Amino acid sequence: MSCDISRFKMSSTSSQFFLNKVDELQKRLMAENRSLDADKKNRNQDSSPRRPRMLGTGMPLTGSFPAQNPSRSSSEGRRRPNMSGMQLDCGARSPLRGVHDSAEIDQKIEEIMKQSGILTFGERRILSTVEDLQPEGELGHGTCGQVTRMRHKPTDNFMAVKQMRRSGNKEENKRIIMDLDVVIKSHDCPFIVQCVGTFITKSEVWICMELMYTCLDKLLKRTRQPVPEKILGKITVATVKALHYLKETHGVIHRGKYVKPSNILLDQKGNVKLCDFGISGRLVDSKAKTRSAGCAAYMAPERIEPPDPTRPDYDIRADVWSLGISMVELATGEFPYKNCKTDFEVLTKVLQEDPPQLGIEFSMDLRSFVKDCLTKDCKKRPKYRKLLEHPLIKRSEAEHVDIEAWVADMSQLMEMNRPS
């Protein structure tokens, strides 16, 4: 009897210990770590950052505005636990960091302002106003604004326009600038959604992007079918190359928030592209040193429980974990933690259970790739350069796969299952 009581006490103690750990995670995520290392970053940065250039042009961009107040959406997709309870906030910044951020944001906006109103369609650059755009229906919600399908009336070209309201919130301003900065500079990557142009008015900022057909999250939701392995192979190649480009060219990681099916897009020709960079973090000494927002459902173990909570450093391998979770979801058609009702349950499973894996019905290459991505020990988890050498990537690059025909088939299913 005494042994039973002892075991019960040990079990209760262990359970309480874990509850405390998850509670600590929530507290950590509610504030950004404004470390003094930012001073070092400031000194090391070029005092006059290179000017971003518009898609397909040699003209520098330039301007300055406050940010916007987000109307956030909690559309985390089907069969995922409710994450709405995790309210993430941003803590106070150090005065020196704040001054630098404000000046940097102002300079970047000045660069972008000079190109406001210029839209690029192929080789054509057309000076336009917001009155030239005709709304054709809402496509969804981004990090800090809604996305609308719009027609450019003078040319009859269609695009996706992310509309964000301006306000005095510096954190939201930073997110908007990251969106603009990354998409404008990424015109040379075929695996990232391209920027057509921008409009900055007194009340709003509009980012005009090439119009894609659908995101993979919506495709899974409406077709109710998993993605075939050969298609998934091509999707994986495009996604890893996009992430590798962002890290190597622009020093950007996503902290697990954007490496998910809702931010992997397809067009009707079968092109696969990554979108939305609003809370991406620039790498500092190859490590991200913030504790800001990330999607708990795709969060890597080292983000949930950092080895050293006082120094919560993590690198691109946090995104590699998120990629692995996304691949399991796409391959099976179901979110791997579908039975969890709350964020607490998801975090518990991520920390305490073995990572999700694919069954024997999938090829050894695909199973091996997912297993590598979902290695719990982040030090043993591969980075993009190593992933690009994986047999799955090599095989998928070499294979001829008609993604365009597959998208056409799926579009019929999507129309049949379109919500009334």
GROMACS .gro file of C-alpha atoms in nm:
model
  420
    1MET     CA    1   0.000   0.000   0.000
    2SER     CA    2   0.279   0.241   0.091
    3CYS     CA    3   0.444   0.160  -0.246
    4ASP     CA    4   0.123   0.252  -0.430
    5ILE     CA    5   0.102   0.582  -0.243
    6SER     CA    6   0.467   0.652  -0.321
    7ARG     CA    7   0.415   0.585  -0.691
    8PHE     CA    8   0.106   0.809  -0.694
    9LYS     CA    9   0.303   1.090  -0.531
   10MET     CA   10   0.584   1.053  -0.784
   11SER     CA   11   0.334   1.057  -1.071
   12SER     CA   12   0.160   1.367  -0.931
   13THR     CA   13   0.493   1.541  -0.882
   14SER     CA   14   0.601   1.463  -1.238
   15SER     CA   15   0.269   1.583  -1.376
   16GLN     CA   16   0.288   1.906  -1.178
   17PHE     CA   17   0.645   1.959  -1.294
   18PHE     CA   18   0.537   1.934  -1.657
   19LEU     CA   19   0.239   2.163  -1.599
   20ASN     CA   20   0.482   2.418  -1.462
   21LYS     CA   21   0.704   2.378  -1.768
   22VAL     CA   22   0.416   2.447  -2.007
   23ASP     CA   23   0.309   2.742  -1.797
   24GLU     CA   24   0.662   2.879  -1.824
   25LEU     CA   25   0.640   2.843  -2.202
   26GLN     CA   26   0.325   3.053  -2.215
   27LYS     CA   27   0.493   3.322  -2.009
   28ARG     CA   28   0.801   3.318  -2.228
   29LEU     CA   29   0.592   3.357  -2.543
   30MET     CA   30   0.413   3.661  -2.402
   31ALA     CA   31   0.714   3.887  -2.429
   32GLU     CA   32   0.992   3.948  -2.676
   33ASN     CA   33   1.342   3.918  -2.546
   34ARG     CA   34   1.497   4.258  -2.606
   35SER     CA   35   1.855   4.157  -2.528
   36LEU     CA   36   2.151   4.389  -2.514
   37ASP     CA   37   2.303   4.180  -2.793
   38ALA     CA   38   2.101   4.410  -3.019
   39ASP     CA   39   2.369   4.672  -2.957
   40LYS     CA   40   2.623   4.442  -3.115
   41LYS     CA   41   2.389   4.378  -3.406
   42ASN     CA   42   2.342   4.752  -3.455
   43ARG     CA   43   2.715   4.814  -3.467
   44ASN     CA   44   2.775   4.530  -3.709
   45GLN     CA   45   2.504   4.635  -3.950
   46ASP     CA   46   2.586   4.848  -4.248
   47SER     CA   47   2.499   5.205  -4.156
   48SER     CA   48   2.345   5.258  -4.500
   49PRO     CA   49   2.154   4.939  -4.591
   50ARG     CA   50   2.141   4.852  -4.959
   51ARG     CA   51   1.831   4.976  -5.128
   52PRO     CA   52   1.582   4.708  -5.225
   53ARG     CA   53   1.485   4.705  -5.591
   54MET     CA   54   1.145   4.649  -5.741
   55LEU     CA   55   1.068   4.330  -5.924
   56GLY     CA   56   1.241   4.335  -6.261
   57THR     CA   57   1.361   4.695  -6.236
   58GLY     CA   58   1.680   4.878  -6.158
   59MET     CA   59   1.505   5.154  -5.968
   60PRO     CA   60   1.563   5.183  -5.595
   61LEU     CA   61   1.267   5.212  -5.362
   62THR     CA   62   1.219   5.466  -5.095
   63GLY     CA   63   0.926   5.663  -4.769
   64SER     CA   64   0.783   5.646  -4.387
   65PHE     CA   65   0.468   5.564  -4.197
   66PRO     CA   66   0.346   5.426  -3.867
   67ALA     CA   67   0.217   5.070  -3.872
   68GLN     CA   68  -0.128   4.918  -3.843
   69ASN     CA   69  -0.354   4.757  -3.596
   70PRO     CA   70  -0.399   4.389  -3.674
   71SER     CA   71  -0.731   4.219  -3.723
   72ARG     CA   72  -0.593   3.875  -3.654
   73SER     CA   73  -0.759   3.561  -3.771
   74SER     CA   74  -0.727   3.228  -3.592
   75SER     CA   75  -0.786   3.016  -3.904
   76GLU     CA   76  -0.543   2.741  -3.815
   77GLY     CA   77  -0.701   2.492  -4.055
   78ARG     CA   78  -0.896   2.173  -4.025
   79ARG     CA   79  -0.856   1.915  -3.755
   80ARG     CA   80  -0.616   2.125  -3.555
   81PRO     CA   81  -0.658   2.201  -3.184
   82ASN     CA   82  -0.790   2.538  -3.079
   83MET     CA   83  -0.492   2.765  -3.026
   84SER     CA   84  -0.695   3.077  -2.958
   85GLY     CA   85  -0.619   3.062  -2.588
   86MET     CA   86  -0.253   3.143  -2.640
   87GLN     CA   87  -0.250   3.522  -2.639
   88LEU     CA   88   0.093   3.642  -2.740
   89ASP     CA   89   0.208   3.991  -2.660
   90CYS     CA   90   0.528   4.187  -2.707
   91GLY     CA   91   0.728   4.313  -2.413
   92ALA     CA   92   0.905   4.640  -2.367
   93ARG     CA   93   1.210   4.705  -2.579
   94SER     CA   94   1.536   4.854  -2.465
   95PRO     CA   95   1.556   5.229  -2.543
   96LEU     CA   96   1.863   5.189  -2.764
   97ARG     CA   97   1.703   4.905  -2.962
   98GLY     CA   98   1.383   5.106  -2.999
   99VAL     CA   99   1.566   5.408  -3.139
  100HIS     CA  100   1.752   5.194  -3.388
  101ASP     CA  101   1.440   5.003  -3.495
  102SER     CA  102   1.248   5.326  -3.548
  103ALA     CA  103   1.524   5.479  -3.760
  104GLU     CA  104   1.569   5.159  -3.961
  105ILE     CA  105   1.196   5.130  -4.025
  106ASP     CA  106   1.175   5.494  -4.132
  107GLN     CA  107   1.463   5.448  -4.374
  108LYS     CA  108   1.317   5.133  -4.527
  109ILE     CA  109   0.978   5.298  -4.569
  110GLU     CA  110   1.137   5.599  -4.735
  111GLU     CA  111   1.296   5.361  -4.983
  112ILE     CA  112   0.964   5.187  -5.052
  113MET     CA  113   0.762   5.510  -5.078
  114LYS     CA  114   0.939   5.617  -5.398
  115GLN     CA  115   0.797   5.312  -5.575
  116SER     CA  116   0.447   5.339  -5.428
  117GLY     CA  117   0.190   5.318  -5.705
  118ILE     CA  118   0.416   5.153  -5.964
  119LEU     CA  119   0.288   4.809  -6.068
  120THR     CA  120   0.499   4.565  -6.268
  121PHE     CA  121   0.336   4.318  -6.509
  122GLY     CA  122   0.606   4.127  -6.693
  123GLU     CA  123   0.821   4.390  -6.863
  124ARG     CA  124   0.560   4.666  -6.820
  125ARG     CA  125   0.577   4.915  -6.534
  126ILE     CA  126   0.255   5.112  -6.490
  127LEU     CA  127   0.193   5.411  -6.264
  128SER     CA  128  -0.140   5.346  -6.090
  129THR     CA  129  -0.363   5.454  -5.802
  130VAL     CA  130  -0.579   5.249  -5.567
  131GLU     CA  131  -0.878   5.365  -5.771
  132ASP     CA  132  -0.745   5.154  -6.058
  133LEU     CA  133  -0.802   4.837  -5.852
  134GLN     CA  134  -1.138   4.660  -5.846
  135PRO     CA  135  -1.200   4.423  -5.549
  136GLU     CA  136  -1.313   4.077  -5.663
  137GLY     CA  137  -1.358   3.901  -5.327
  138GLU     CA  138  -1.164   3.821  -5.011
  139LEU     CA  139  -0.896   3.550  -5.029
  140GLY     CA  140  -0.819   3.531  -4.658
  141HIS     CA  141  -0.638   3.697  -4.371
  142GLY     CA  142  -0.264   3.742  -4.337
  143THR     CA  143  -0.053   3.818  -4.032
  144CYS     CA  144  -0.178   4.172  -3.996
  145GLY     CA  145  -0.442   4.236  -4.258
  146GLN     CA  146  -0.684   4.090  -4.508
  147VAL     CA  147  -0.592   3.959  -4.852
  148THR     CA  148  -0.824   4.050  -5.141
  149ARG     CA  149  -0.838   3.939  -5.503
  150MET     CA  150  -0.826   4.255  -5.715
  151ARG     CA  151  -0.836   4.341  -6.084
  152HIS     CA  152  -0.618   4.615  -6.228
  153LYS     CA  153  -0.879   4.781  -6.447
  154PRO     CA  154  -0.647   4.947  -6.703
  155THR     CA  155  -0.474   4.617  -6.791
  156ASP     CA  156  -0.727   4.355  -6.671
  157ASN     CA  157  -0.453   4.185  -6.469
  158PHE     CA  158  -0.549   4.009  -6.145
  159MET     CA  159  -0.348   4.007  -5.823
  160ALA     CA  160  -0.369   3.931  -5.453
  161VAL     CA  161  -0.356   4.248  -5.245
  162LYS     CA  162  -0.267   4.239  -4.878
  163GLN     CA  163  -0.434   4.540  -4.716
  164MET     CA  164  -0.303   4.660  -4.381
  165ARG     CA  165  -0.425   4.955  -4.178
  166ARG     CA  166  -0.172   5.201  -4.042
  167SER     CA  167  -0.140   5.288  -3.674
  168GLY     CA  168   0.127   5.386  -3.424
  169ASN     CA  169   0.207   5.029  -3.318
  170LYS     CA  170   0.581   4.984  -3.375
  171GLU     CA  171   0.567   4.603  -3.362
  172GLU     CA  172   0.304   4.594  -3.636
  173ASN     CA  173   0.508   4.848  -3.829
  174LYS     CA  174   0.805   4.612  -3.806
  175ARG     CA  175   0.592   4.324  -3.941
  176ILE     CA  176   0.475   4.530  -4.237
  177ILE     CA  177   0.828   4.636  -4.320
  178MET     CA  178   0.945   4.274  -4.306
  179ASP     CA  179   0.668   4.176  -4.547
  180LEU     CA  180   0.769   4.451  -4.788
  181ASP     CA  181   1.142   4.411  -4.747
  182VAL     CA  182   1.149   4.035  -4.807
  183VAL     CA  183   0.901   4.011  -5.093
  184ILE     CA  184   1.055   4.300  -5.284
  185LYS     CA  185   1.407   4.162  -5.252
  186SER     CA  186   1.301   3.807  -5.340
  187HIS     CA  187   1.223   3.874  -5.706
  188ASP     CA  188   1.506   3.643  -5.813
  189CYS     CA  189   1.366   3.334  -5.637
  190PRO     CA  190   1.110   3.131  -5.837
  191PHE     CA  191   0.984   2.960  -5.520
  192ILE     CA  192   0.860   3.276  -5.344
  193VAL     CA  193   0.541   3.465  -5.430
  194GLN     CA  194   0.639   3.773  -5.629
  195CYS     CA  195   0.560   4.135  -5.548
  196VAL     CA  196   0.383   4.332  -5.823
  197GLY     CA  197   0.396   4.665  -5.642
  198THR     CA  198   0.284   4.862  -5.337
  199PHE     CA  199   0.045   5.143  -5.243
  200ILE     CA  200   0.104   5.346  -4.930
  201THR     CA  201  -0.178   5.585  -4.842
  202LYS     CA  202  -0.251   5.792  -4.532
  203SER     CA  203  -0.460   5.515  -4.380
  204GLU     CA  204  -0.338   5.189  -4.536
  205VAL     CA  205  -0.053   4.993  -4.686
  206TRP     CA  206  -0.130   4.761  -4.979
  207ILE     CA  207   0.114   4.495  -5.096
  208CYS     CA  208   0.021   4.368  -5.443
  209MET     CA  209   0.133   4.009  -5.506
  210GLU     CA  210   0.104   3.771  -5.797
  211LEU     CA  211  -0.225   3.582  -5.774
  212MET     CA  212  -0.190   3.213  -5.687
  213TYR     CA  213  -0.467   2.956  -5.720
  214THR     CA  214  -0.483   2.811  -5.369
  215CYS     CA  215  -0.290   2.724  -5.056
  216LEU     CA  216  -0.228   2.363  -4.956
  217ASP     CA  217  -0.432   2.399  -4.638
  218LYS     CA  218  -0.741   2.498  -4.834
  219LEU     CA  219  -0.673   2.223  -5.088
  220LEU     CA  220  -0.664   1.957  -4.815
  221LYS     CA  221  -0.974   2.099  -4.654
  222ARG     CA  222  -1.184   2.100  -4.970
  223THR     CA  223  -1.060   1.792  -5.153
  224ARG     CA  224  -1.043   1.579  -4.836
  225GLN     CA  225  -0.756   1.393  -4.994
  226PRO     CA  226  -0.387   1.363  -4.905
  227VAL     CA  227  -0.122   1.488  -5.146
  228PRO     CA  228   0.025   1.207  -5.364
  229GLU     CA  229   0.389   1.132  -5.282
  230LYS     CA  230   0.531   1.241  -5.617
  231ILE     CA  231   0.348   1.575  -5.591
  232LEU     CA  232   0.461   1.609  -5.230
  233GLY     CA  233   0.819   1.551  -5.343
  234LYS     CA  234   0.800   1.848  -5.580
  235ILE     CA  235   0.634   2.060  -5.310
  236THR     CA  236   0.913   1.970  -5.069
  237VAL     CA  237   1.185   2.062  -5.319
  238ALA     CA  238   1.029   2.406  -5.377
  239THR     CA  239   0.974   2.472  -5.006
  240VAL     CA  240   1.324   2.373  -4.895
  241LYS     CA  241   1.479   2.579  -5.176
  242ALA     CA  242   1.267   2.881  -5.079
  243LEU     CA  243   1.365   2.852  -4.713
  244HIS     CA  244   1.732   2.798  -4.801
  245TYR     CA  245   1.723   3.106  -5.027
  246LEU     CA  246   1.566   3.323  -4.756
  247LYS     CA  247   1.825   3.216  -4.500
  248GLU     CA  248   2.131   3.240  -4.725
  249THR     CA  249   2.033   3.553  -4.920
  250HIS     CA  250   1.836   3.757  -4.667
  251GLY     CA  251   1.917   3.599  -4.329
  252VAL     CA  252   1.553   3.518  -4.263
  253ILE     CA  253   1.396   3.234  -4.067
  254HIS     CA  254   1.029   3.184  -3.985
  255ARG     CA  255   1.039   3.046  -3.629
  256GLY     CA  256   0.790   2.778  -3.733
  257LYS     CA  257   0.500   3.016  -3.783
  258TYR     CA  258   0.502   3.028  -4.161
  259VAL     CA  259   0.628   2.683  -4.256
  260LYS     CA  260   0.283   2.530  -4.272
  261PRO     CA  261   0.033   2.431  -4.544
  262SER     CA  262  -0.156   2.760  -4.535
  263ASN     CA  263   0.155   2.945  -4.651
  264ILE     CA  264   0.258   2.708  -4.929
  265LEU     CA  265   0.075   2.813  -5.245
  266LEU     CA  266   0.005   2.665  -5.588
  267ASP     CA  267  -0.084   2.834  -5.913
  268GLN     CA  268  -0.282   2.667  -6.191
  269LYS     CA  269   0.036   2.589  -6.383
  270GLY     CA  270   0.159   2.378  -6.091
  271ASN     CA  271   0.419   2.621  -5.957
  272VAL     CA  272   0.480   2.594  -5.581
  273LYS     CA  273   0.568   2.908  -5.384
  274LEU     CA  274   0.612   3.015  -5.024
  275CYS     CA  275   0.438   3.328  -4.896
  276ASP     CA  276   0.395   3.554  -4.593
  277PHE     CA  277   0.699   3.667  -4.397
  278GLY     CA  278   0.543   3.903  -4.143
  279ILE     CA  279   0.703   3.763  -3.827
  280SER     CA  280   1.014   3.619  -3.985
  281GLY     CA  281   1.323   3.701  -3.786
  282ARG     CA  282   1.659   3.802  -3.926
  283LEU     CA  283   1.938   3.583  -3.805
  284VAL     CA  284   2.180   3.726  -3.552
  285ASP     CA  285   2.499   3.522  -3.546
  286SER     CA  286   2.296   3.246  -3.717
  287LYS     CA  287   2.060   3.229  -3.417
  288ALA     CA  288   1.720   3.388  -3.359
  289LYS     CA  289   1.717   3.548  -3.016
  290THR     CA  290   1.352   3.645  -2.977
  291ARG     CA  291   1.061   3.478  -2.805
  292SER     CA  292   0.785   3.626  -3.017
  293ALA     CA  293   0.490   3.465  -3.184
  294GLY     CA  294   0.496   3.123  -3.344
  295CYS     CA  295   0.225   2.869  -3.414
  296ALA     CA  296   0.219   2.618  -3.127
  297ALA     CA  297   0.092   2.338  -3.348
  298TYR     CA  298   0.410   2.349  -3.558
  299MET     CA  299   0.651   2.455  -3.286
  300ALA     CA  300   0.979   2.267  -3.245
  301PRO     CA  301   1.059   2.111  -2.905
  302GLU     CA  302   1.349   2.350  -2.844
  303ARG     CA  303   1.111   2.641  -2.884
  304ILE     CA  304   0.869   2.496  -2.633
  305GLU     CA  305   1.134   2.404  -2.378
  306PRO     CA  306   1.467   2.575  -2.449
  307PRO     CA  307   1.770   2.393  -2.305
  308ASP     CA  308   1.866   2.721  -2.141
  309PRO     CA  309   1.549   2.933  -2.082
  310THR     CA  310   1.766   3.238  -2.006
  311ARG     CA  311   1.917   3.212  -2.356
  312PRO     CA  312   1.641   3.081  -2.584
  313ASP     CA  313   1.852   3.063  -2.900
  314TYR     CA  314   1.733   2.858  -3.196
  315ASP     CA  315   1.819   2.853  -3.563
  316ILE     CA  316   1.675   2.736  -3.895
  317ARG     CA  317   1.632   2.385  -3.758
  318ALA     CA  318   1.318   2.506  -3.580
  319ASP     CA  319   1.175   2.563  -3.929
  320VAL     CA  320   1.294   2.219  -4.039
  321TRP     CA  321   1.077   2.067  -3.763
  322SER     CA  322   0.777   2.269  -3.884
  323LEU     CA  323   0.843   2.147  -4.237
  324GLY     CA  324   0.836   1.788  -4.111
  325ILE     CA  325   0.502   1.839  -3.934
  326SER     CA  326   0.361   1.997  -4.253
  327MET     CA  327   0.482   1.703  -4.464
  328VAL     CA  328   0.310   1.451  -4.236
  329GLU     CA  329  -0.008   1.657  -4.264
  330LEU     CA  330   0.010   1.676  -4.642
  331ALA     CA  331   0.105   1.310  -4.693
  332THR     CA  332  -0.172   1.174  -4.470
  333GLY     CA  333  -0.435   1.445  -4.517
  334GLU     CA  334  -0.460   1.484  -4.140
  335PHE     CA  335  -0.288   1.700  -3.883
  336PRO     CA  336  -0.061   1.469  -3.677
  337TYR     CA  337  -0.202   1.596  -3.346
  338LYS     CA  338  -0.563   1.594  -3.469
  339ASN     CA  339  -0.704   1.441  -3.149
  340CYS     CA  340  -0.575   1.720  -2.929
  341LYS     CA  341  -0.837   1.967  -2.815
  342THR     CA  342  -0.608   2.236  -2.673
  343ASP     CA  343  -0.264   2.386  -2.721
  344PHE     CA  344  -0.164   2.230  -2.388
  345GLU     CA  345  -0.230   1.881  -2.524
  346VAL     CA  346  -0.027   1.952  -2.837
  347LEU     CA  347   0.268   2.087  -2.641
  348THR     CA  348   0.251   1.790  -2.405
  349LYS     CA  349   0.268   1.544  -2.695
  350VAL     CA  350   0.551   1.732  -2.868
  351LEU     CA  351   0.762   1.722  -2.553
  352GLN     CA  352   0.673   1.382  -2.410
  353GLU     CA  353   0.597   1.155  -2.705
  354ASP     CA  354   0.796   1.030  -3.001
  355PRO     CA  355   0.769   1.255  -3.309
  356PRO     CA  356   0.506   1.172  -3.574
  357GLN     CA  357   0.628   0.940  -3.849
  358LEU     CA  358   0.491   0.810  -4.178
  359GLY     CA  359   0.383   0.449  -4.224
  360ILE     CA  360   0.526   0.179  -4.448
  361GLU     CA  361   0.281   0.269  -4.727
  362PHE     CA  362   0.517   0.557  -4.807
  363SER     CA  363   0.857   0.524  -4.973
  364MET     CA  364   1.170   0.482  -4.765
  365ASP     CA  365   1.304   0.814  -4.898
  366LEU     CA  366   0.999   1.007  -4.784
  367ARG     CA  367   0.991   0.835  -4.445
  368SER     CA  368   1.362   0.902  -4.398
  369PHE     CA  369   1.325   1.271  -4.490
  370VAL     CA  370   1.037   1.322  -4.246
  371LYS     CA  371   1.226   1.134  -3.974
  372ASP     CA  372   1.526   1.361  -4.024
  373CYS     CA  373   1.310   1.675  -4.008
  374LEU     CA  374   1.138   1.553  -3.690
  375THR     CA  375   1.455   1.469  -3.498
  376LYS     CA  376   1.384   1.589  -3.146
  377ASP     CA  377   1.745   1.678  -3.069
  378CYS     CA  378   1.786   2.001  -3.264
  379LYS     CA  379   2.164   1.958  -3.270
  380LYS     CA  380   2.118   1.638  -3.471
  381ARG     CA  381   1.844   1.778  -3.694
  382PRO     CA  382   1.973   1.867  -4.043
  383LYS     CA  383   1.984   2.217  -4.188
  384TYR     CA  384   1.867   2.307  -4.538
  385ARG     CA  385   2.200   2.246  -4.708
  386LYS     CA  386   2.205   1.887  -4.587
  387LEU     CA  387   1.835   1.837  -4.668
  388LEU     CA  388   1.901   1.943  -5.026
  389GLU     CA  389   2.136   1.646  -5.056
  390HIS     CA  390   1.875   1.398  -4.929
  391PRO     CA  391   1.772   1.117  -5.171
  392LEU     CA  392   1.410   1.238  -5.163
  393ILE     CA  393   1.513   1.581  -5.292
  394LYS     CA  394   1.749   1.441  -5.553
  395ARG     CA  395   1.486   1.194  -5.675
  396SER     CA  396   1.205   1.449  -5.678
  397GLU     CA  397   1.416   1.704  -5.867
  398ALA     CA  398   1.490   1.449  -6.140
  399GLU     CA  399   1.136   1.310  -6.175
  400HIS     CA  400   0.892   1.449  -6.430
  401VAL     CA  401   0.565   1.513  -6.248
  402ASP     CA  402   0.267   1.685  -6.409
  403ILE     CA  403   0.162   1.904  -6.118
  404GLU     CA  404  -0.046   2.121  -6.352
  405ALA     CA  405  -0.271   1.826  -6.440
  406TRP     CA  406  -0.301   1.731  -6.073
  407VAL     CA  407  -0.398   2.089  -5.978
  408ALA     CA  408  -0.664   2.083  -6.254
  409ASP     CA  409  -0.811   1.761  -6.110
  410MET     CA  410  -0.804   1.898  -5.758
  411SER     CA  411  -0.967   2.223  -5.866
  412GLN     CA  412  -1.275   2.029  -5.977
  413LEU     CA  413  -1.298   1.862  -5.636
  414MET     CA  414  -1.249   2.195  -5.464
  415GLU     CA  415  -1.534   2.348  -5.661
  416MET     CA  416  -1.761   2.056  -5.574
  417ASN     CA  417  -1.683   2.102  -5.204
  418ARG     CA  418  -1.687   2.482  -5.202
  419PRO     CA  419  -1.875   2.612  -4.895
  420SER     CA  420  -2.217   2.744  -4.987
   0.00000   0.00000   0.00000
